[in-house]
Amino acid sequence: MGSSLHLNTPAACGEHGTMFVAFELGKTQWKLGIVLPGKARLSRYVIDGGDGEAAWQLIAKARARAEKQLGGPVRVMSCYEAGYDGFWLHRWLLARGVDNQVIDPASLQVNRRKRRAKTDRLDLEQLIGALIRLLWGDRLACKVVHVPSPAQEDDRRAWRERERLVKERTAHTNRIKGLLHGQGVRDALPRAKAFGGWLGSQRTGDGLALPAHLVDELKREHGRLMLVEAQIGEIEAQAEAAREAAAPSPLAARINQLIELKSLGPVSSQTLVGEVFFRDFKNRRQVGSYFGLTGTPFDSGDKTREQGISKAGNPRARTAAVELAWLWRRHQPASTLSRWFEERVGHQKGRVRRIAIVALARKLMVALWRFLEHGVVPEGANLRAAPHG
């Protein structure tokens, strides 16, 4: 079903030879907005969610109509917001000759009124408008997401799964400890190999045997804990085998390179390479921005203040960067970065120290990027005596 709505965007009228398409993706329905070359009217269509062929039929039909009117080929440029549908649609469109862009939803400009209207119709207009402005060279129109290759997407699954499993392991461990603590049994070690035998000898705080149903629940909980432990071990063994291969992949080679620096281990190196350093950065500002560690000053009129870091980047990478900054101070105390931190912080505690460690994290990530790209060892840093083993 199609409907039309006037799009008050001058660029839509002036960009001849290019047809603009915007997708508003939902689980049950997809909404498409199409602006033909030289037109200022947005036509809207609704199809079933995930029905790529129906979307392609609408796009092909509209392009054929536009080519007939113009008497020549028409370029198709499309966009959708990064989200639940991932990147398969992007690759599917590229394979059909569509110049697609995946847009960061947080980068789209919105009305700042307290109560603003938000509907799928308005979202389509906003996406089309941002796409047209982007084509015209407006770098503030929106931010385009860097789409990883299928191999890069698949490579990062292992440690993301490990991250989830570690959280699950912590939950199972805390549950077992909590159940036992409620019976007056303290200092339980659920991950110990002899936990089953230890559990059978325990008594409640008032000297009674542990209730039968509680023991059954603890055994089931412990069984799930052991399963998670085994899966974590399997993932770590696969990662180690990839790093120690005779001809490691480019990803594994970069992980090995980072491990050469003291304070960086296999897990942290894998997180940084898989989440960040598989990309090509042009300068240090792009590195800091991707981590979300850049400042956000507010300087307007007589009001001047720093609002803190943007936190607009990759949250997994940012967490790893801050954790590594603390480890860097401990294991690389003679490095220039550690001395820079000590000179500015000294013996101060609290907020000043937390702010400074974020600044150190940004500097450290830039230094690691230079180490990977150009082989420049961070000044004063120590390498491991021998390759990892």
mmCIF file of N, CA, C and O in Angstrom, residues 255-322:
data_model
loop_
_atom_site.group_PDB
_atom_site.id
_atom_site.type_symbol
_atom_site.label_atom_id
_atom_site.label_comp_id
_atom_site.label_asym_id
_atom_site.label_seq_id
_atom_site.Cartn_x
_atom_site.Cartn_y
_atom_site.Cartn_z
ATOM 1 N N ILE A 255 46.549 -9.793 18.084
ATOM 2 C CA ILE A 255 46.416 -10.153 19.494
ATOM 3 C C ILE A 255 47.772 -10.540 20.060
ATOM 4 O O ILE A 255 48.158 -10.107 21.155
ATOM 5 N N ASN A 256 48.521 -11.354 19.321
ATOM 6 C CA ASN A 256 49.867 -11.741 19.769
ATOM 7 C C ASN A 256 50.768 -10.521 19.932
ATOM 8 O O ASN A 256 51.591 -10.459 20.852
ATOM 9 N N GLN A 257 50.627 -9.557 19.034
ATOM 10 C CA GLN A 257 51.457 -8.355 19.115
ATOM 11 C C GLN A 257 51.156 -7.569 20.381
ATOM 12 O O GLN A 257 52.068 -7.074 21.054
ATOM 13 N N LEU A 258 49.884 -7.450 20.741
ATOM 14 C CA LEU A 258 49.530 -6.722 21.960
ATOM 15 C C LEU A 258 50.004 -7.452 23.210
ATOM 16 O O LEU A 258 50.428 -6.825 24.184
ATOM 17 N N ILE A 259 49.922 -8.786 23.183
ATOM 18 C CA ILE A 259 50.339 -9.559 24.360
ATOM 19 C C ILE A 259 51.818 -9.375 24.651
ATOM 20 O O ILE A 259 52.274 -9.586 25.782
ATOM 21 N N GLU A 260 52.601 -8.968 23.655
ATOM 22 C CA GLU A 260 54.025 -8.733 23.886
ATOM 23 C C GLU A 260 54.256 -7.629 24.909
ATOM 24 O O GLU A 260 55.311 -7.587 25.557
ATOM 25 N N LEU A 261 53.290 -6.733 25.076
ATOM 26 C CA LEU A 261 53.412 -5.659 26.063
ATOM 27 C C LEU A 261 52.974 -6.148 27.430
ATOM 28 O O LEU A 261 51.905 -6.754 27.572
ATOM 29 N N LYS A 262 53.764 -5.894 28.434
ATOM 30 C CA LYS A 262 53.363 -6.233 29.793
ATOM 31 C C LYS A 262 52.102 -5.453 30.161
ATOM 32 O O LYS A 262 51.927 -4.308 29.765
ATOM 33 N N SER A 263 51.226 -6.102 30.930
ATOM 34 C CA SER A 263 49.934 -5.587 31.411
ATOM 35 C C SER A 263 48.790 -5.973 30.488
ATOM 36 O O SER A 263 47.631 -5.854 30.870
ATOM 37 N N LEU A 264 49.089 -6.441 29.276
ATOM 38 C CA LEU A 264 48.035 -6.893 28.372
ATOM 39 C C LEU A 264 48.053 -8.411 28.281
ATOM 40 O O LEU A 264 49.093 -9.007 27.972
ATOM 41 N N GLY A 265 46.907 -9.022 28.569
ATOM 42 C CA GLY A 265 46.781 -10.467 28.495
ATOM 43 C C GLY A 265 45.933 -10.890 27.312
ATOM 44 O O GLY A 265 45.463 -10.061 26.527
ATOM 45 N N PRO A 266 45.692 -12.190 27.154
ATOM 46 C CA PRO A 266 44.930 -12.685 26.004
ATOM 47 C C PRO A 266 43.507 -12.134 25.927
ATOM 48 O O PRO A 266 43.037 -11.772 24.848
ATOM 49 N N VAL A 267 42.817 -12.060 27.063
ATOM 50 C CA VAL A 267 41.414 -11.626 27.038
ATOM 51 C C VAL A 267 41.302 -10.153 26.683
ATOM 52 O O VAL A 267 40.516 -9.766 25.799
ATOM 53 N N SER A 268 42.077 -9.305 27.338
ATOM 54 C CA SER A 268 42.008 -7.870 27.054
ATOM 55 C C SER A 268 42.472 -7.572 25.631
ATOM 56 O O SER A 268 41.884 -6.731 24.941
ATOM 57 N N SER A 269 43.512 -8.260 25.175
ATOM 58 C CA SER A 269 44.002 -8.048 23.812
ATOM 59 C C SER A 269 42.972 -8.482 22.781
ATOM 60 O O SER A 269 42.761 -7.818 21.761
ATOM 61 N N GLN A 270 42.307 -9.591 23.063
ATOM 62 C CA GLN A 270 41.282 -10.081 22.145
ATOM 63 C C GLN A 270 40.108 -9.100 22.070
ATOM 64 O O GLN A 270 39.565 -8.843 20.992
ATOM 65 N N THR A 271 39.740 -8.529 23.206
ATOM 66 C CA THR A 271 38.655 -7.553 23.223
ATOM 67 C C THR A 271 39.015 -6.317 22.414
ATOM 68 O O THR A 271 38.220 -5.845 21.591
ATOM 69 N N LEU A 272 40.213 -5.796 22.610
ATOM 70 C CA LEU A 272 40.623 -4.582 21.908
ATOM 71 C C LEU A 272 40.729 -4.802 20.404
ATOM 72 O O LEU A 272 40.256 -3.987 19.607
ATOM 73 N N VAL A 273 41.328 -5.914 20.011
ATOM 74 C CA VAL A 273 41.498 -6.168 18.576
ATOM 75 C C VAL A 273 40.156 -6.455 17.921
ATOM 76 O O VAL A 273 39.838 -5.932 16.849
ATOM 77 N N GLY A 274 39.336 -7.274 18.574
ATOM 78 C CA GLY A 274 38.063 -7.643 17.973
ATOM 79 C C GLY A 274 37.048 -6.531 17.945
ATOM 80 O O GLY A 274 36.234 -6.445 17.012
ATOM 81 N N GLU A 275 37.062 -5.660 18.947
ATOM 82 C CA GLU A 275 36.076 -4.594 19.026
ATOM 83 C C GLU A 275 36.554 -3.300 18.366
ATOM 84 O O GLU A 275 35.736 -2.494 17.927
ATOM 85 N N VAL A 276 37.863 -3.088 18.308
ATOM 86 C CA VAL A 276 38.367 -1.775 17.881
ATOM 87 C C VAL A 276 39.402 -1.878 16.770
ATOM 88 O O VAL A 276 39.220 -1.331 15.675
ATOM 89 N N PHE A 277 40.483 -2.579 17.018
ATOM 90 C CA PHE A 277 41.652 -2.462 16.164
ATOM 91 C C PHE A 277 41.604 -3.340 14.916
ATOM 92 O O PHE A 277 42.625 -3.527 14.261
ATOM 93 N N PHE A 278 40.439 -3.887 14.589
ATOM 94 C CA PHE A 278 40.263 -4.479 13.272
ATOM 95 C C PHE A 278 39.935 -3.398 12.248
ATOM 96 O O PHE A 278 39.967 -3.632 11.051
ATOM 97 N N ARG A 279 39.619 -2.190 12.740
ATOM 98 C CA ARG A 279 39.257 -1.077 11.867
ATOM 99 C C ARG A 279 40.487 -0.275 11.468
ATOM 100 O O ARG A 279 41.549 -0.376 12.097
ATOM 101 N N ASP A 280 40.308 0.529 10.432
ATOM 102 C CA ASP A 280 41.368 1.432 9.980
ATOM 103 C C ASP A 280 41.043 2.839 10.466
ATOM 104 O O ASP A 280 40.044 3.435 10.050
ATOM 105 N N PHE A 281 41.883 3.366 11.340
ATOM 106 C CA PHE A 281 41.726 4.724 11.830
ATOM 107 C C PHE A 281 42.740 5.630 11.131
ATOM 108 O O PHE A 281 43.879 5.236 10.905
ATOM 109 N N LYS A 282 42.307 6.842 10.831
ATOM 110 C CA LYS A 282 43.179 7.783 10.136
ATOM 111 C C LYS A 282 44.055 8.575 11.100
ATOM 112 O O LYS A 282 45.146 8.997 10.741
ATOM 113 N N ASN A 283 43.568 8.814 12.306
ATOM 114 C CA ASN A 283 44.331 9.625 13.260
ATOM 115 C C ASN A 283 43.893 9.286 14.678
ATOM 116 O O ASN A 283 42.948 8.528 14.897
ATOM 117 N N ARG A 284 44.597 9.888 15.630
ATOM 118 C CA ARG A 284 44.331 9.594 17.041
ATOM 119 C C ARG A 284 42.963 10.088 17.486
ATOM 120 O O ARG A 284 42.359 9.524 18.406
ATOM 121 N N ARG A 285 42.449 11.137 16.852
ATOM 122 C CA ARG A 285 41.130 11.644 17.234
ATOM 123 C C ARG A 285 40.047 10.624 16.944
ATOM 124 O O ARG A 285 39.095 10.472 17.709
ATOM 125 N N GLN A 286 40.180 9.934 15.827
ATOM 126 C CA GLN A 286 39.210 8.894 15.503
ATOM 127 C C GLN A 286 39.280 7.748 16.507
ATOM 128 O O GLN A 286 38.258 7.167 16.866
ATOM 129 N N VAL A 287 40.480 7.435 16.975
ATOM 130 C CA VAL A 287 40.636 6.373 17.969
ATOM 131 C C VAL A 287 39.923 6.762 19.262
ATOM 132 O O VAL A 287 39.118 5.998 19.807
ATOM 133 N N GLY A 288 40.206 7.978 19.754
ATOM 134 C CA GLY A 288 39.568 8.429 20.990
ATOM 135 C C GLY A 288 38.064 8.523 20.864
ATOM 136 O O GLY A 288 37.325 8.193 21.794
ATOM 137 N N SER A 289 37.594 8.945 19.692
ATOM 138 C CA SER A 289 36.158 9.075 19.478
ATOM 139 C C SER A 289 35.474 7.723 19.485
ATOM 140 O O SER A 289 34.378 7.571 20.033
ATOM 141 N N TYR A 290 36.109 6.711 18.880
ATOM 142 C CA TYR A 290 35.484 5.392 18.830
ATOM 143 C C TYR A 290 35.365 4.786 20.223
ATOM 144 O O TYR A 290 34.410 4.064 20.516
ATOM 145 N N PHE A 291 36.310 5.083 21.086
ATOM 146 C CA PHE A 291 36.240 4.604 22.462
ATOM 147 C C PHE A 291 35.254 5.424 23.295
ATOM 148 O O PHE A 291 34.913 5.022 24.405
ATOM 149 N N GLY A 292 34.799 6.570 22.780
ATOM 150 C CA GLY A 292 33.927 7.435 23.564
ATOM 151 C C GLY A 292 34.658 8.154 24.673
ATOM 152 O O GLY A 292 34.063 8.518 25.696
ATOM 153 N N LEU A 293 35.955 8.380 24.482
ATOM 154 C CA LEU A 293 36.787 9.003 25.521
ATOM 155 C C LEU A 293 37.153 10.443 25.184
ATOM 156 O O LEU A 293 38.087 10.993 25.764
ATOM 157 N N THR A 294 36.431 11.054 24.260
ATOM 158 C CA THR A 294 36.680 12.450 23.925
ATOM 159 C C THR A 294 35.836 13.360 24.819
ATOM 160 O O THR A 294 34.768 12.979 25.285
ATOM 161 N N GLY A 295 36.317 14.574 25.035
ATOM 162 C CA GLY A 295 35.613 15.524 25.886
ATOM 163 C C GLY A 295 34.387 16.115 25.211
ATOM 164 O O GLY A 295 34.262 16.094 23.985
ATOM 165 N N THR A 296 33.477 16.644 26.022
ATOM 166 C CA THR A 296 32.272 17.309 25.503
ATOM 167 C C THR A 296 32.141 18.675 26.185
ATOM 168 O O THR A 296 31.379 18.821 27.147
ATOM 169 N N PRO A 297 32.881 19.664 25.700
ATOM 170 C CA PRO A 297 32.818 20.992 26.330
ATOM 171 C C PRO A 297 31.488 21.688 26.044
ATOM 172 O O PRO A 297 30.873 21.496 24.998
ATOM 173 N N PHE A 298 31.048 22.486 27.002
ATOM 174 C CA PHE A 298 29.869 23.339 26.823
ATOM 175 C C PHE A 298 30.344 24.778 26.974
ATOM 176 O O PHE A 298 30.697 25.228 28.061
ATOM 177 N N ASP A 299 30.402 25.489 25.858
ATOM 178 C CA ASP A 299 30.922 26.857 25.848
ATOM 179 C C ASP A 299 29.958 27.722 25.053
ATOM 180 O O ASP A 299 30.020 27.793 23.819
ATOM 181 N N SER A 300 29.041 28.371 25.749
ATOM 182 C CA SER A 300 28.027 29.194 25.103
ATOM 183 C C SER A 300 27.757 30.406 25.971
ATOM 184 O O SER A 300 27.377 30.275 27.138
ATOM 185 N N GLY A 301 27.961 31.571 25.389
ATOM 186 C CA GLY A 301 27.763 32.798 26.157
ATOM 187 C C GLY A 301 28.742 32.876 27.310
ATOM 188 O O GLY A 301 29.957 32.723 27.135
ATOM 189 N N ASP A 302 28.215 33.116 28.509
ATOM 190 C CA ASP A 302 29.083 33.194 29.683
ATOM 191 C C ASP A 302 29.163 31.872 30.426
ATOM 192 O O ASP A 302 29.669 31.809 31.546
ATOM 193 N N LYS A 303 28.668 30.794 29.821
ATOM 194 C CA LYS A 303 28.703 29.476 30.451
ATOM 195 C C LYS A 303 29.790 28.633 29.787
ATOM 196 O O LYS A 303 29.738 28.375 28.591
ATOM 197 N N THR A 304 30.749 28.227 30.574
ATOM 198 C CA THR A 304 31.835 27.391 30.080
ATOM 199 C C THR A 304 32.098 26.292 31.090
ATOM 200 O O THR A 304 32.425 26.563 32.248
ATOM 201 N N ARG A 305 31.916 25.067 30.647
ATOM 202 C CA ARG A 305 32.186 23.941 31.543
ATOM 203 C C ARG A 305 32.452 22.700 30.699
ATOM 204 O O ARG A 305 32.090 22.633 29.537
ATOM 205 N N GLU A 306 33.087 21.728 31.313
ATOM 206 C CA GLU A 306 33.357 20.449 30.667
ATOM 207 C C GLU A 306 32.345 19.433 31.187
ATOM 208 O O GLU A 306 32.199 19.245 32.397
ATOM 209 N N GLN A 307 31.643 18.782 30.265
ATOM 210 C CA GLN A 307 30.561 17.870 30.650
ATOM 211 C C GLN A 307 31.023 16.425 30.811
ATOM 212 O O GLN A 307 30.204 15.547 31.059
ATOM 213 N N GLY A 308 32.326 16.180 30.666
ATOM 214 C CA GLY A 308 32.835 14.824 30.786
ATOM 215 C C GLY A 308 33.020 14.183 29.421
ATOM 216 O O GLY A 308 32.825 14.803 28.385
ATOM 217 N N ILE A 309 33.382 12.911 29.421
ATOM 218 C CA ILE A 309 33.603 12.209 28.159
ATOM 219 C C ILE A 309 32.270 11.941 27.466
ATOM 220 O O ILE A 309 31.218 11.882 28.096
ATOM 221 N N SER A 310 32.333 11.747 26.160
ATOM 222 C CA SER A 310 31.107 11.611 25.376
ATOM 223 C C SER A 310 30.390 10.280 25.623
ATOM 224 O O SER A 310 29.168 10.227 25.573
ATOM 225 N N LYS A 311 31.138 9.205 25.879
ATOM 226 C CA LYS A 311 30.580 7.863 26.021
ATOM 227 C C LYS A 311 29.763 7.457 24.798
ATOM 228 O O LYS A 311 28.805 6.690 24.897
ATOM 229 N N ALA A 312 30.147 7.985 23.638
ATOM 230 C CA ALA A 312 29.399 7.711 22.417
ATOM 231 C C ALA A 312 29.975 6.544 21.633
ATOM 232 O O ALA A 312 29.447 6.189 20.590
ATOM 233 N N GLY A 313 31.048 5.959 22.114
ATOM 234 C CA GLY A 313 31.705 4.902 21.360
ATOM 235 C C GLY A 313 31.277 3.520 21.790
ATOM 236 O O GLY A 313 30.166 3.298 22.275
ATOM 237 N N ASN A 314 32.185 2.570 21.624
ATOM 238 C CA ASN A 314 31.930 1.168 21.926
ATOM 239 C C ASN A 314 32.043 0.942 23.434
ATOM 240 O O ASN A 314 33.122 1.088 24.008
ATOM 241 N N PRO A 315 30.963 0.580 24.130
ATOM 242 C CA PRO A 315 31.031 0.446 25.593
ATOM 243 C C PRO A 315 31.941 -0.678 26.055
ATOM 244 O O PRO A 315 32.606 -0.552 27.091
ATOM 245 N N ARG A 316 31.976 -1.801 25.316
ATOM 246 C CA ARG A 316 32.883 -2.888 25.702
ATOM 247 C C ARG A 316 34.335 -2.425 25.635
ATOM 248 O O ARG A 316 35.130 -2.693 26.531
ATOM 249 N N ALA A 317 34.663 -1.735 24.549
ATOM 250 C CA ALA A 317 36.033 -1.263 24.377
ATOM 251 C C ALA A 317 36.386 -0.219 25.429
ATOM 252 O O ALA A 317 37.514 -0.197 25.939
ATOM 253 N N ARG A 318 35.439 0.652 25.743
ATOM 254 C CA ARG A 318 35.713 1.707 26.732
ATOM 255 C C ARG A 318 35.976 1.099 28.109
ATOM 256 O O ARG A 318 36.889 1.517 28.829
ATOM 257 N N THR A 319 35.185 0.110 28.493
ATOM 258 C CA THR A 319 35.402 -0.564 29.783
ATOM 259 C C THR A 319 36.772 -1.226 29.824
ATOM 260 O O THR A 319 37.510 -1.102 30.814
ATOM 261 N N ALA A 320 37.128 -1.906 28.736
ATOM 262 C CA ALA A 320 38.443 -2.557 28.675
ATOM 263 C C ALA A 320 39.568 -1.538 28.737
ATOM 264 O O ALA A 320 40.604 -1.774 29.367
ATOM 265 N N ALA A 321 39.376 -0.371 28.102
ATOM 266 C CA ALA A 321 40.423 0.663 28.082
ATOM 267 C C ALA A 321 40.691 1.199 29.476
ATOM 268 O O ALA A 321 41.856 1.373 29.877
ATOM 269 N N VAL A 322 39.642 1.464 30.236
ATOM 270 C CA VAL A 322 39.821 2.002 31.584
ATOM 271 C C VAL A 322 40.448 0.954 32.498
ATOM 272 O O VAL A 322 41.341 1.269 33.308
#
